[in-house]
PDB file of C-alpha atoms and ligand atoms in Angstrom:
ATOM      1  CA  MET A  15       0.000   0.000   0.000  1.00 44.00           C
ATOM      2  CA  ASP A  16       1.450   3.377  -1.026  1.00 43.00           C
ATOM      3  CA  LYS A  17       0.787   5.623   1.962  1.00 42.00           C
ATOM      4  CA  THR A  18       2.147   8.659   0.132  1.00 41.00           C
ATOM      5  CA  LEU A  19      -1.014   8.844  -1.956  1.00 42.00           C
ATOM      6  CA  PRO A  20      -3.888  11.107  -0.874  1.00 46.00           C
ATOM      7  CA  LEU A  21      -6.428   9.668   1.533  1.00 53.00           C
ATOM      8  CA  ASP A  22      -9.702   9.847  -0.313  1.00 65.00           C
ATOM      9  CA  LYS A  23     -12.121   7.823   1.793  1.00 87.00           C
ATOM     10  CA  ILE A  24     -13.629   8.779   5.138  1.00 94.00           C
ATOM     11  CA  TRP A  25     -15.150   6.700   7.931  1.00 97.00           C
ATOM     12  CA  ASN A  26     -17.054   8.520  10.661  1.00 97.00           C
ATOM     13  CA  PRO A  27     -18.138   5.988  13.306  1.00 98.00           C
ATOM     14  CA  TRP A  28     -19.290   8.891  15.485  1.00 98.00           C
ATOM     15  CA  HIS A  29     -20.152  12.516  14.911  1.00 98.00           C
ATOM     16  CA  GLY A  30     -19.911  15.655  17.032  1.00 98.00           C
ATOM     17  CA  CYS A  31     -17.225  17.014  19.304  1.00 98.00           C
ATOM     18  CA  ARG A  32     -16.263  19.486  22.000  1.00 97.00           C
ATOM     19  CA  LYS A  33     -13.938  22.362  21.194  1.00 97.00           C
ATOM     20  CA  TYR A  34     -10.560  21.661  22.708  1.00 97.00           C
ATOM     21  CA  SER A  35      -7.888  24.141  21.566  1.00 97.00           C
ATOM     22  CA  GLU A  36      -7.439  27.238  19.397  1.00 97.00           C
ATOM     23  CA  GLY A  37      -7.457  25.100  16.246  1.00 97.00           C
ATOM     24  CA  CYS A  38     -11.092  24.269  17.040  1.00 97.00           C
ATOM     25  CA  GLN A  39     -12.214  27.914  17.018  1.00 96.00           C
ATOM     26  CA  ASN A  40     -13.756  27.730  13.528  1.00 95.00           C
ATOM     27  CA  CYS A  41     -14.258  23.960  13.339  1.00 95.00           C
ATOM     28  CA  TYR A  42     -15.879  23.161   9.983  1.00 93.00           C
ATOM     29  CA  MET A  43     -18.031  20.442  11.531  1.00 96.00           C
ATOM     30  CA  PHE A  44     -19.663  22.974  13.894  1.00 96.00           C
ATOM     31  CA  TYR A  45     -20.166  25.360  10.976  1.00 94.00           C
ATOM     32  CA  LEU A  46     -21.741  22.767   8.693  1.00 94.00           C
ATOM     33  CA  ASP A  47     -23.964  21.404  11.479  1.00 95.00           C
ATOM     34  CA  LYS A  48     -25.186  24.936  12.186  1.00 95.00           C
ATOM     35  CA  GLN A  49     -26.126  25.292   8.512  1.00 93.00           C
ATOM     36  CA  ARG A  50     -28.361  22.242   9.023  1.00 94.00           C
ATOM     37  CA  ASP A  51     -29.865  23.579  12.294  1.00 96.00           C
ATOM     38  CA  LYS A  52     -27.880  21.004  14.240  1.00 96.00           C
ATOM     39  CA  LYS A  53     -25.456  21.385  17.090  1.00 96.00           C
ATOM     40  CA  GLY A  54     -21.852  20.258  16.654  1.00 96.00           C
ATOM     41  CA  ASP A  55     -21.596  19.348  20.330  1.00 96.00           C
ATOM     42  CA  ASP A  56     -24.414  16.826  19.979  1.00 97.00           C
ATOM     43  CA  ILE A  57     -22.190  13.719  20.012  1.00 98.00           C
ATOM     44  CA  TYR A  58     -23.601  10.448  18.717  1.00 97.00           C
ATOM     45  CA  LYS A  59     -22.605   7.070  17.324  1.00 97.00           C
ATOM     46  CA  THR A  60     -23.471   6.955  13.622  1.00 97.00           C
ATOM     47  CA  LYS A  61     -26.042   4.404  12.530  1.00 93.00           C
ATOM     48  CA  THR A  62     -25.313   2.974   9.076  1.00 87.00           C
ATOM     49  CA  ASN A  63     -21.700   4.179   8.932  1.00 92.00           C
ATOM     50  CA  PHE A  64     -20.556   2.792  12.262  1.00 97.00           C
ATOM     51  CA  LYS A  65     -19.595  -0.556  10.698  1.00 97.00           C
ATOM     52  CA  LEU A  66     -18.706   0.828   7.246  1.00 97.00           C
ATOM     53  CA  PRO A  67     -15.444  -1.162   6.820  1.00 97.00           C
ATOM     54  CA  LEU A  68     -17.373  -4.418   7.381  1.00 97.00           C
ATOM     55  CA  MET A  69     -20.289  -3.597   5.082  1.00 96.00           C
ATOM     56  CA  LYS A  70     -20.623  -5.586   1.857  1.00 96.00           C
ATOM     57  CA  ASN A  71     -22.306  -4.857  -1.459  1.00 94.00           C
ATOM     58  CA  ARG A  72     -24.846  -7.073  -3.223  1.00 94.00           C
ATOM     59  CA  GLU A  73     -22.071  -9.095  -4.824  1.00 95.00           C
ATOM     60  CA  GLY A  74     -20.706  -9.917  -1.376  1.00 96.00           C
ATOM     61  CA  PHE A  75     -17.583  -7.743  -1.638  1.00 95.00           C
ATOM     62  CA  TYR A  76     -16.548  -5.221   0.982  1.00 96.00           C
ATOM     63  CA  LYS A  77     -17.711  -1.691   0.171  1.00 94.00           C
ATOM     64  CA  ILE A  78     -14.251  -0.538   1.282  1.00 95.00           C
ATOM     65  CA  PRO A  79     -11.930  -2.535  -1.005  1.00 93.00           C
ATOM     66  CA  SER A  80      -8.752  -4.164   0.151  1.00 94.00           C
ATOM     67  CA  GLY A  81      -5.811  -1.734  -0.066  1.00 92.00           C
ATOM     68  CA  SER A  82      -7.919   1.360   0.679  1.00 92.00           C
ATOM     69  CA  SER A  83      -6.847   4.086   3.078  1.00 92.00           C
ATOM     70  CA  LEU A  84      -9.545   5.429   5.379  1.00 95.00           C
ATOM     71  CA  ARG A  85      -9.460   8.708   7.284  1.00 95.00           C
ATOM     72  CA  VAL A  86     -11.286   8.056  10.551  1.00 97.00           C
ATOM     73  CA  CYS A  87     -13.447  10.489  12.556  1.00 96.00           C
ATOM     74  CA  MET A  88     -13.263  13.523  10.295  1.00 95.00           C
ATOM     75  CA  THR A  89     -16.309  15.067  12.024  1.00 97.00           C
ATOM     76  CA  SER A  90     -15.057  14.349  15.531  1.00 98.00           C
ATOM     77  CA  ASP A  91     -11.903  13.303  17.365  1.00 98.00           C
ATOM     78  CA  PHE A  92     -10.944   9.620  17.568  1.00 98.00           C
ATOM     79  CA  PHE A  93      -9.917   9.919  21.238  1.00 98.00           C
ATOM     80  CA  LEU A  94     -12.861  12.053  22.375  1.00 98.00           C
ATOM     81  CA  GLU A  95     -13.959  11.172  25.957  1.00 98.00           C
ATOM     82  CA  GLU A  96     -17.611  10.862  24.954  1.00 98.00           C
ATOM     83  CA  ALA A  97     -16.693   8.094  22.474  1.00 98.00           C
ATOM     84  CA  ASP A  98     -14.922   5.888  25.036  1.00 98.00           C
ATOM     85  CA  ALA A  99     -17.878   3.482  25.172  1.00 97.00           C
ATOM     86  CA  TRP A 100     -17.824   2.949  21.367  1.00 98.00           C
ATOM     87  CA  ARG A 101     -14.080   2.787  20.679  1.00 98.00           C
ATOM     88  CA  ASP A 102     -13.478  -0.892  21.542  1.00 98.00           C
ATOM     89  CA  GLU A 103     -15.962  -1.928  18.871  1.00 98.00           C
ATOM     90  CA  VAL A 104     -14.153   0.277  16.366  1.00 98.00           C
ATOM     91  CA  TRP A 105     -10.789  -1.280  17.315  1.00 98.00           C
ATOM     92  CA  ASP A 106     -12.404  -4.689  16.632  1.00 98.00           C
ATOM     93  CA  ILE A 107     -13.433  -3.533  13.166  1.00 98.00           C
ATOM     94  CA  ILE A 108      -9.937  -2.162  12.477  1.00 98.00           C
ATOM     95  CA  ARG A 109      -8.441  -5.448  13.676  1.00 98.00           C
ATOM     96  CA  LYS A 110     -10.695  -7.427  11.306  1.00 98.00           C
ATOM     97  CA  ARG A 111      -9.828  -5.240   8.284  1.00 98.00           C
ATOM     98  CA  SER A 112      -6.071  -5.704   8.383  1.00 98.00           C
ATOM     99  CA  ASP A 113      -6.120  -5.205   4.584  1.00 97.00           C
ATOM    100  CA  VAL A 114      -7.240  -1.563   4.956  1.00 96.00           C
ATOM    101  CA  HIS A 115      -5.095   1.293   6.293  1.00 96.00           C
ATOM    102  CA  PHE A 116      -6.733   3.412   9.001  1.00 97.00           C
ATOM    103  CA  TRP A 117      -5.518   6.982   9.466  1.00 96.00           C
ATOM    104  CA  LEU A 118      -6.448   8.211  12.958  1.00 98.00           C
ATOM    105  CA  LEU A 119      -6.222  11.878  13.924  1.00 97.00           C
ATOM    106  CA  THR A 120      -6.522  13.531  17.316  1.00 98.00           C
ATOM    107  CA  LYS A 121      -5.926  16.728  19.194  1.00 98.00           C
ATOM    108  CA  ARG A 122      -6.248  14.763  22.430  1.00 98.00           C
ATOM    109  CA  ALA A 123      -2.749  13.280  22.348  1.00 98.00           C
ATOM    110  CA  ASN A 124      -2.712  12.782  26.120  1.00 98.00           C
ATOM    111  CA  ARG A 125      -5.609  10.300  25.810  1.00 98.00           C
ATOM    112  CA  ILE A 126      -4.006   8.020  23.199  1.00 98.00           C
ATOM    113  CA  ALA A 127      -1.903   5.790  25.461  1.00 98.00           C
ATOM    114  CA  ASN A 128      -4.783   4.833  27.771  1.00 98.00           C
ATOM    115  CA  ASN A 129      -7.217   4.169  24.961  1.00 98.00           C
ATOM    116  CA  LEU A 130      -5.304   1.746  22.768  1.00 98.00           C
ATOM    117  CA  PRO A 131      -6.488  -1.881  22.471  1.00 98.00           C
ATOM    118  CA  SER A 132      -4.983  -4.447  24.866  1.00 96.00           C
ATOM    119  CA  ASP A 133      -3.196  -6.255  22.003  1.00 97.00           C
ATOM    120  CA  TRP A 134      -1.710  -3.062  20.542  1.00 98.00           C
ATOM    121  CA  ASN A 135       1.832  -3.974  21.696  1.00 97.00           C
ATOM    122  CA  GLU A 136       4.198  -2.147  19.301  1.00 97.00           C
ATOM    123  CA  GLY A 137       1.281  -0.988  17.150  1.00 98.00           C
ATOM    124  CA  TRP A 138      -0.635  -2.423  14.210  1.00 98.00           C
ATOM    125  CA  ASP A 139       0.628  -2.408  10.640  1.00 98.00           C
ATOM    126  CA  ASN A 140      -2.674  -1.025   9.347  1.00 98.00           C
ATOM    127  CA  VAL A 141      -2.987   1.946  11.714  1.00 98.00           C
ATOM    128  CA  SER A 142      -1.351   5.361  11.512  1.00 97.00           C
ATOM    129  CA  LEU A 143      -1.541   7.575  14.623  1.00 98.00           C
ATOM    130  CA  ASN A 144      -1.564  11.295  13.837  1.00 98.00           C
ATOM    131  CA  VAL A 145      -1.763  14.407  15.970  1.00 98.00           C
ATOM    132  CA  SER A 146      -2.981  17.850  14.917  1.00 97.00           C
ATOM    133  CA  ALA A 147      -0.507  20.663  15.449  1.00 97.00           C
ATOM    134  CA  GLU A 148      -2.154  23.932  14.476  1.00 97.00           C
ATOM    135  CA  ASN A 149       0.676  26.148  15.815  1.00 98.00           C
ATOM    136  CA  GLN A 150       4.006  25.882  17.621  1.00 98.00           C
ATOM    137  CA  LYS A 151       2.438  25.664  21.089  1.00 98.00           C
ATOM    138  CA  ARG A 152       0.281  22.654  20.164  1.00 98.00           C
ATOM    139  CA  ALA A 153       3.109  21.035  18.192  1.00 98.00           C
ATOM    140  CA  ASP A 154       5.377  21.208  21.261  1.00 98.00           C
ATOM    141  CA  GLU A 155       2.595  19.865  23.464  1.00 98.00           C
ATOM    142  CA  ARG A 156       1.324  16.966  21.338  1.00 98.00           C
ATOM    143  CA  ILE A 157       4.162  15.689  19.161  1.00 98.00           C
ATOM    144  CA  PRO A 158       6.446  14.613  22.079  1.00 98.00           C
ATOM    145  CA  ILE A 159       3.526  12.567  23.461  1.00 98.00           C
ATOM    146  CA  LEU A 160       3.042  10.895  20.078  1.00 98.00           C
ATOM    147  CA  LEU A 161       6.756  10.142  19.806  1.00 98.00           C
ATOM    148  CA  ASP A 162       6.645   8.225  23.111  1.00 98.00           C
ATOM    149  CA  ILE A 163       3.736   5.990  22.088  1.00 98.00           C
ATOM    150  CA  PRO A 164       4.498   2.721  20.283  1.00 98.00           C
ATOM    151  CA  ALA A 165       3.040   2.707  16.773  1.00 98.00           C
ATOM    152  CA  LYS A 166       4.006   1.313  13.374  1.00 98.00           C
ATOM    153  CA  HIS A 167       3.077   4.569  11.658  1.00 98.00           C
ATOM    154  CA  LYS A 168       3.055   8.109  13.043  1.00 98.00           C
ATOM    155  CA  GLY A 169       2.252  11.402  11.397  1.00 98.00           C
ATOM    156  CA  ILE A 170       1.578  15.084  11.967  1.00 98.00           C
ATOM    157  CA  MET A 171      -1.280  17.130  10.537  1.00 98.00           C
ATOM    158  CA  VAL A 172      -0.575  20.859  10.665  1.00 98.00           C
ATOM    159  CA  ALA A 173      -4.175  21.999  10.370  1.00 97.00           C
ATOM    160  CA  PRO A 174      -5.764  24.397  10.567  1.00 97.00           C
ATOM    161  CA  PHE A 175      -2.380  25.967   9.881  1.00 98.00           C
ATOM    162  CA  ILE A 176      -2.745  29.170  11.943  1.00 98.00           C
ATOM    163  CA  GLY A 177       0.834  29.965  12.909  1.00 97.00           C
ATOM    164  CA  PRO A 178       4.410  29.224  11.839  1.00 98.00           C
ATOM    165  CA  VAL A 179       5.612  25.813  12.968  1.00 98.00           C
ATOM    166  CA  ASN A 180       9.109  24.445  13.372  1.00 98.00           C
ATOM    167  CA  ILE A 181       9.033  20.694  14.010  1.00 98.00           C
ATOM    168  CA  SER A 182      12.607  19.924  12.947  1.00 98.00           C
ATOM    169  CA  GLU A 183      13.583  18.438  16.319  1.00 98.00           C
ATOM    170  CA  TYR A 184      10.692  15.959  16.071  1.00 98.00           C
ATOM    171  CA  LEU A 185      11.399  15.063  12.461  1.00 98.00           C
ATOM    172  CA  ALA A 186      15.027  14.414  13.420  1.00 98.00           C
ATOM    173  CA  THR A 187      13.917  11.454  15.594  1.00 98.00           C
ATOM    174  CA  GLY A 188      13.068   9.504  12.429  1.00 97.00           C
ATOM    175  CA  LYS A 189       9.765   8.428  13.994  1.00 98.00           C
ATOM    176  CA  ILE A 190       7.481  10.633  11.898  1.00 98.00           C
ATOM    177  CA  GLU A 191       6.439   9.015   8.644  1.00 96.00           C
ATOM    178  CA  LYS A 192       4.489  11.810   7.002  1.00 95.00           C
ATOM    179  CA  VAL A 193       3.426  15.448   7.471  1.00 97.00           C
ATOM    180  CA  LEU A 194       0.279  17.011   6.048  1.00 96.00           C
ATOM    181  CA  ALA A 195      -0.736  20.679   6.045  1.00 97.00           C
ATOM    182  CA  ASP A 196      -4.020  22.418   5.376  1.00 96.00           C
ATOM    183  CA  GLY A 197      -5.523  25.879   5.843  1.00 97.00           C
ATOM    184  CA  GLU A 198      -8.756  26.937   7.491  1.00 96.00           C
ATOM    185  CA  ASN A 199     -12.213  27.343   6.012  1.00 93.00           C
ATOM    186  CA  TYR A 200     -15.610  28.912   6.447  1.00 89.00           C
ATOM    187  CA  GLU A 201     -16.629  31.708   8.870  1.00 85.00           C
ATOM    188  CA  GLY A 202     -13.703  33.477  10.504  1.00 91.00           C
ATOM    189  CA  ALA A 203     -11.051  31.514   8.597  1.00 95.00           C
ATOM    190  CA  ARG A 204      -7.588  32.657   9.678  1.00 97.00           C
ATOM    191  CA  PRO A 205      -4.969  33.290   6.963  1.00 97.00           C
ATOM    192  CA  LEU A 206      -2.302  30.845   5.910  1.00 98.00           C
ATOM    193  CA  TYR A 207       1.008  32.324   4.747  1.00 98.00           C
ATOM    194  CA  TYR A 208       2.956  30.781   1.873  1.00 98.00           C
ATOM    195  CA  GLU A 209       6.184  31.249   3.883  1.00 98.00           C
ATOM    196  CA  TRP A 210       4.882  29.045   6.715  1.00 98.00           C
ATOM    197  CA  VAL A 211       4.152  26.210   4.297  1.00 98.00           C
ATOM    198  CA  LYS A 212       7.475  26.676   2.492  1.00 98.00           C
ATOM    199  CA  SER A 213       9.353  26.473   5.777  1.00 98.00           C
ATOM    200  CA  LEU A 214       7.519  23.311   6.827  1.00 98.00           C
ATOM    201  CA  CYS A 215       8.120  21.746   3.421  1.00 97.00           C
ATOM    202  CA  GLU A 216      11.850  22.536   3.698  1.00 97.00           C
ATOM    203  CA  GLN A 217      12.009  20.983   7.167  1.00 98.00           C
ATOM    204  CA  CYS A 218      10.515  17.774   5.739  1.00 97.00           C
ATOM    205  CA  GLN A 219      12.856  17.876   2.733  1.00 96.00           C
ATOM    206  CA  HIS A 220      15.833  18.217   5.076  1.00 97.00           C
ATOM    207  CA  TYR A 221      14.864  15.018   6.908  1.00 97.00           C
ATOM    208  CA  ASN A 222      13.557  13.303   3.767  1.00 95.00           C
ATOM    209  CA  ILE A 223      10.042  12.947   5.174  1.00 96.00           C
ATOM    210  CA  PRO A 224       7.014  12.986   2.838  1.00 94.00           C
ATOM    211  CA  PHE A 225       5.108  16.275   3.018  1.00 95.00           C
ATOM    212  CA  LEU A 226       1.771  16.964   1.399  1.00 92.00           C
ATOM    213  CA  PHE A 227       0.327  20.482   1.245  1.00 93.00           C
ATOM    214  CA  TYR A 228      -3.282  19.388   1.197  1.00 89.00           C
ATOM    215  CA  GLY A 229      -5.173  22.688   0.889  1.00 92.00           C
ATOM    216  CA  THR A 230      -4.659  26.445   1.053  1.00 95.00           C
ATOM    217  CA  GLY A 231      -7.749  27.213   3.132  1.00 95.00           C
ATOM    218  CA  ASN A 232     -10.020  30.168   2.365  1.00 94.00           C
ATOM    219  CA  VAL A 233      -7.436  32.905   2.951  1.00 96.00           C
ATOM    220  CA  PHE A 234      -3.953  32.394   1.528  1.00 96.00           C
ATOM    221  CA  ILE A 235      -1.245  35.069   1.586  1.00 97.00           C
ATOM    222  CA  LYS A 236       1.735  35.082  -0.760  1.00 96.00           C
ATOM    223  CA  ASP A 237       4.059  38.033  -1.443  1.00 96.00           C
ATOM    224  CA  LYS A 238       1.764  40.215   0.738  1.00 96.00           C
ATOM    225  CA  LYS A 239      -1.128  39.526  -1.631  1.00 96.00           C
ATOM    226  CA  VAL A 240      -4.263  38.036  -0.078  1.00 96.00           C
ATOM    227  CA  TYR A 241      -6.025  35.327  -2.081  1.00 95.00           C
ATOM    228  CA  HIS A 242      -9.569  34.231  -1.231  1.00 94.00           C
ATOM    229  CA  ILE A 243      -9.770  30.716  -2.578  1.00 91.00           C
ATOM    230  CA  CYS A 244     -13.030  28.790  -2.791  1.00 87.00           C
ATOM    231  CA  LYS A 245     -13.127  25.280  -1.372  1.00 83.00           C
ATOM    232  CA  ALA A 246     -13.212  23.575  -4.769  1.00 78.00           C
ATOM    233  CA  TYR A 247      -9.799  24.979  -5.787  1.00 82.00           C
ATOM    234  CA  GLN A 248      -7.899  24.941  -2.505  1.00 88.00           C
ATOM    235  CA  ARG A 249      -6.407  21.512  -3.052  1.00 83.00           C
ATOM    236  CA  VAL A 250      -5.601  22.197  -6.677  1.00 81.00           C
ATOM    237  CA  GLN A 251      -3.802  25.437  -5.748  1.00 87.00           C
ATOM    238  CA  ALA A 252      -1.940  23.715  -2.910  1.00 89.00           C
ATOM    239  CA  LEU A 253      -0.738  20.933  -5.188  1.00 81.00           C
ATOM    240  CA  ARG A 254       0.287  23.444  -7.850  1.00 81.00           C
ATOM    241  CA  SER A 255       2.327  25.464  -5.345  1.00 89.00           C
ATOM    242  CA  GLY A 256       5.172  22.984  -5.650  1.00 88.00           C
ATOM    243  CA  LEU A 257       5.383  22.727  -1.862  1.00 94.00           C
ATOM    244  CA  GLN A 258       5.423  18.943  -1.701  1.00 90.00           C
ATOM    245  CA  ASN A 259       8.033  16.418  -0.728  1.00 92.00           C
ATOM    246  CA  PRO A 260       8.860  14.561  -2.863  1.00 86.00           C
ATOM    247  CA  PRO A 261       7.946  17.112  -5.521  1.00 76.00           C
ATOM    248  CA  ILE A 262       5.148  16.136  -7.861  1.00 62.00           C
ATOM    249  CA  ASN A 263       6.851  15.396 -11.164  1.00 54.00           C
ATOM    250  CA  LYS A 264       7.117  12.719 -13.811  1.00 45.00           C
ATOM    251  CA  GLU A 265       9.083  10.398 -11.557  1.00 47.00           C
ATOM    252  CA  TYR A 266       6.596  10.583  -8.692  1.00 49.00           C
ATOM    253  CA  PRO A 267       3.623   8.210  -9.016  1.00 48.00           C
ATOM    254  CA  ILE A 268       1.035  10.792  -7.944  1.00 49.00           C
ATOM    255  CA  GLN A 269       1.546  12.213 -11.440  1.00 45.00           C
ATOM    256  CA  LYS A 270      -0.333   9.195 -12.744  1.00 51.00           C
ATOM    257  CA  ARG A 271      -3.448  10.676 -11.181  1.00 56.00           C
ATOM    258  CA  CYS A 272      -5.716  13.290 -12.732  1.00 62.00           C
ATOM    259  CA  ALA A 273      -3.318  15.934 -14.054  1.00 57.00           C
ATOM    260  CA  THR A 274      -5.421  18.795 -12.712  1.00 57.00           C
ATOM    261  CA  CYS A 275      -6.710  17.867  -9.269  1.00 60.00           C
ATOM    262  CA  TYR A 276      -4.566  14.787  -8.439  1.00 58.00           C
ATOM    263  CA  ARG A 277      -7.507  13.415  -6.445  1.00 57.00           C
ATOM    264  CA  LYS A 278      -8.489  10.457  -8.622  1.00 58.00           C
ATOM    265  CA  ASN A 279      -6.721   7.831 -10.678  1.00 57.00           C
ATOM    266  CA  THR A 280      -9.354   8.298 -13.343  1.00 59.00           C
ATOM    267  CA  CYS A 281     -12.028  10.950 -13.590  1.00 60.00           C
ATOM    268  CA  ASN A 282     -15.376   9.713 -12.287  1.00 61.00           C
ATOM    269  CA  GLY A 283     -17.210  12.938 -12.958  1.00 59.00           C
ATOM    270  CA  CYS A 284     -16.361  14.606  -9.668  1.00 63.00           C
ATOM    271  CA  ASN A 285     -17.033  18.328  -9.358  1.00 57.00           C
ATOM    272  CA  TRP A 286     -13.390  19.309  -8.947  1.00 57.00           C
ATOM    273  CA  CYS A 287     -12.415  19.900 -12.548  1.00 56.00           C
ATOM    274  CA  GLY A 288     -13.642  17.446 -15.145  1.00 48.00           C
ATOM    275  CA  LYS A 289     -10.511  18.088 -17.199  1.00 52.00           C
ATOM    276  CA  CYS A 290      -9.390  14.507 -17.181  1.00 48.00           C
ATOM    277  CA  TYR A 291     -12.278  13.899 -19.613  1.00 39.00           C
ATOM    278  CA  GLN A 292     -10.510  16.055 -22.208  1.00 40.00           C
TER     279      GLN A 292
HETATM  280  S1  LIG B  17     -11.170  18.390  17.842  1.00 65.59           S
HETATM  281 FE1  LIG B  17     -11.563  18.525  15.632  1.00 65.59          FE
HETATM  282  S2  LIG B  17     -13.721  17.980  15.372  1.00 65.59           S
HETATM  283 FE2  LIG B  17     -13.386  18.445  17.544  1.00 65.59          FE
HETATM  284  S3  LIG B  17     -13.970  20.602  17.741  1.00 65.59           S
HETATM  285 FE3  LIG B  17     -11.747  20.511  17.424  1.00 65.59          FE
HETATM  286  S4  LIG B  17     -11.499  20.748  15.197  1.00 65.59           S
HETATM  287 FE4  LIG B  17     -13.648  20.205  15.584  1.00 65.59          FE
END
């Protein structure tokens, strides 16, 4: 499984959260729930999606094919206290689907160690533990905790990227497998500066660690010019910025994807560009 490729699929076994740190200030889940007259702090176990990785289609095949990568809990936090009662069942599902890679993300790094399954040992091959680090303060708080936890795969998500971040000392340990970065969206979105992303990319290049600039966010500043970028083009602009490690070029397999949005191997009519039809 090539873990350098984008993570396209999402599994939300529960929904809702409680705001936890400054990165949560404009949480997109709260914003989108409000648009639907719902409350983001109404936390519940999802019904049909809870067992998504075990669900099969009419032909008897898993809906999530072998070799997929799943981002877990994208409308919550995997280590949220309120989900403690549901997490063991989710670990069981992850254990059963050893052919699928599960990408777990949390801001609650101090809850990881006490909420791992009893047979975790040195970690599972199909699980990547990731912490959010929205600024230097949260990077210095959460990444050292992650480094001390046994895991086969560890990563850092700098999102929402709201302040410059230097994580060189953590990358130097050789324990971080991948770094992702993304800007902020919706009401009150705070700006992301090109220089912050460039610096982070260079830190990853120095330690030869894969870095993916995933999205610019709504407000992106380069050369003192402010760009307001709509959601549909944020990933395209980020990928075109050249701030990736390894760089996207003819030698790098991501180039085999759609030449415009890089999201799909083949265009399936998504609303990102449509240019791979041409
Ligand atoms: S931890 Fe994540 S899902 Fe929860 S409030 Fe913060 S940003 Fe939103």
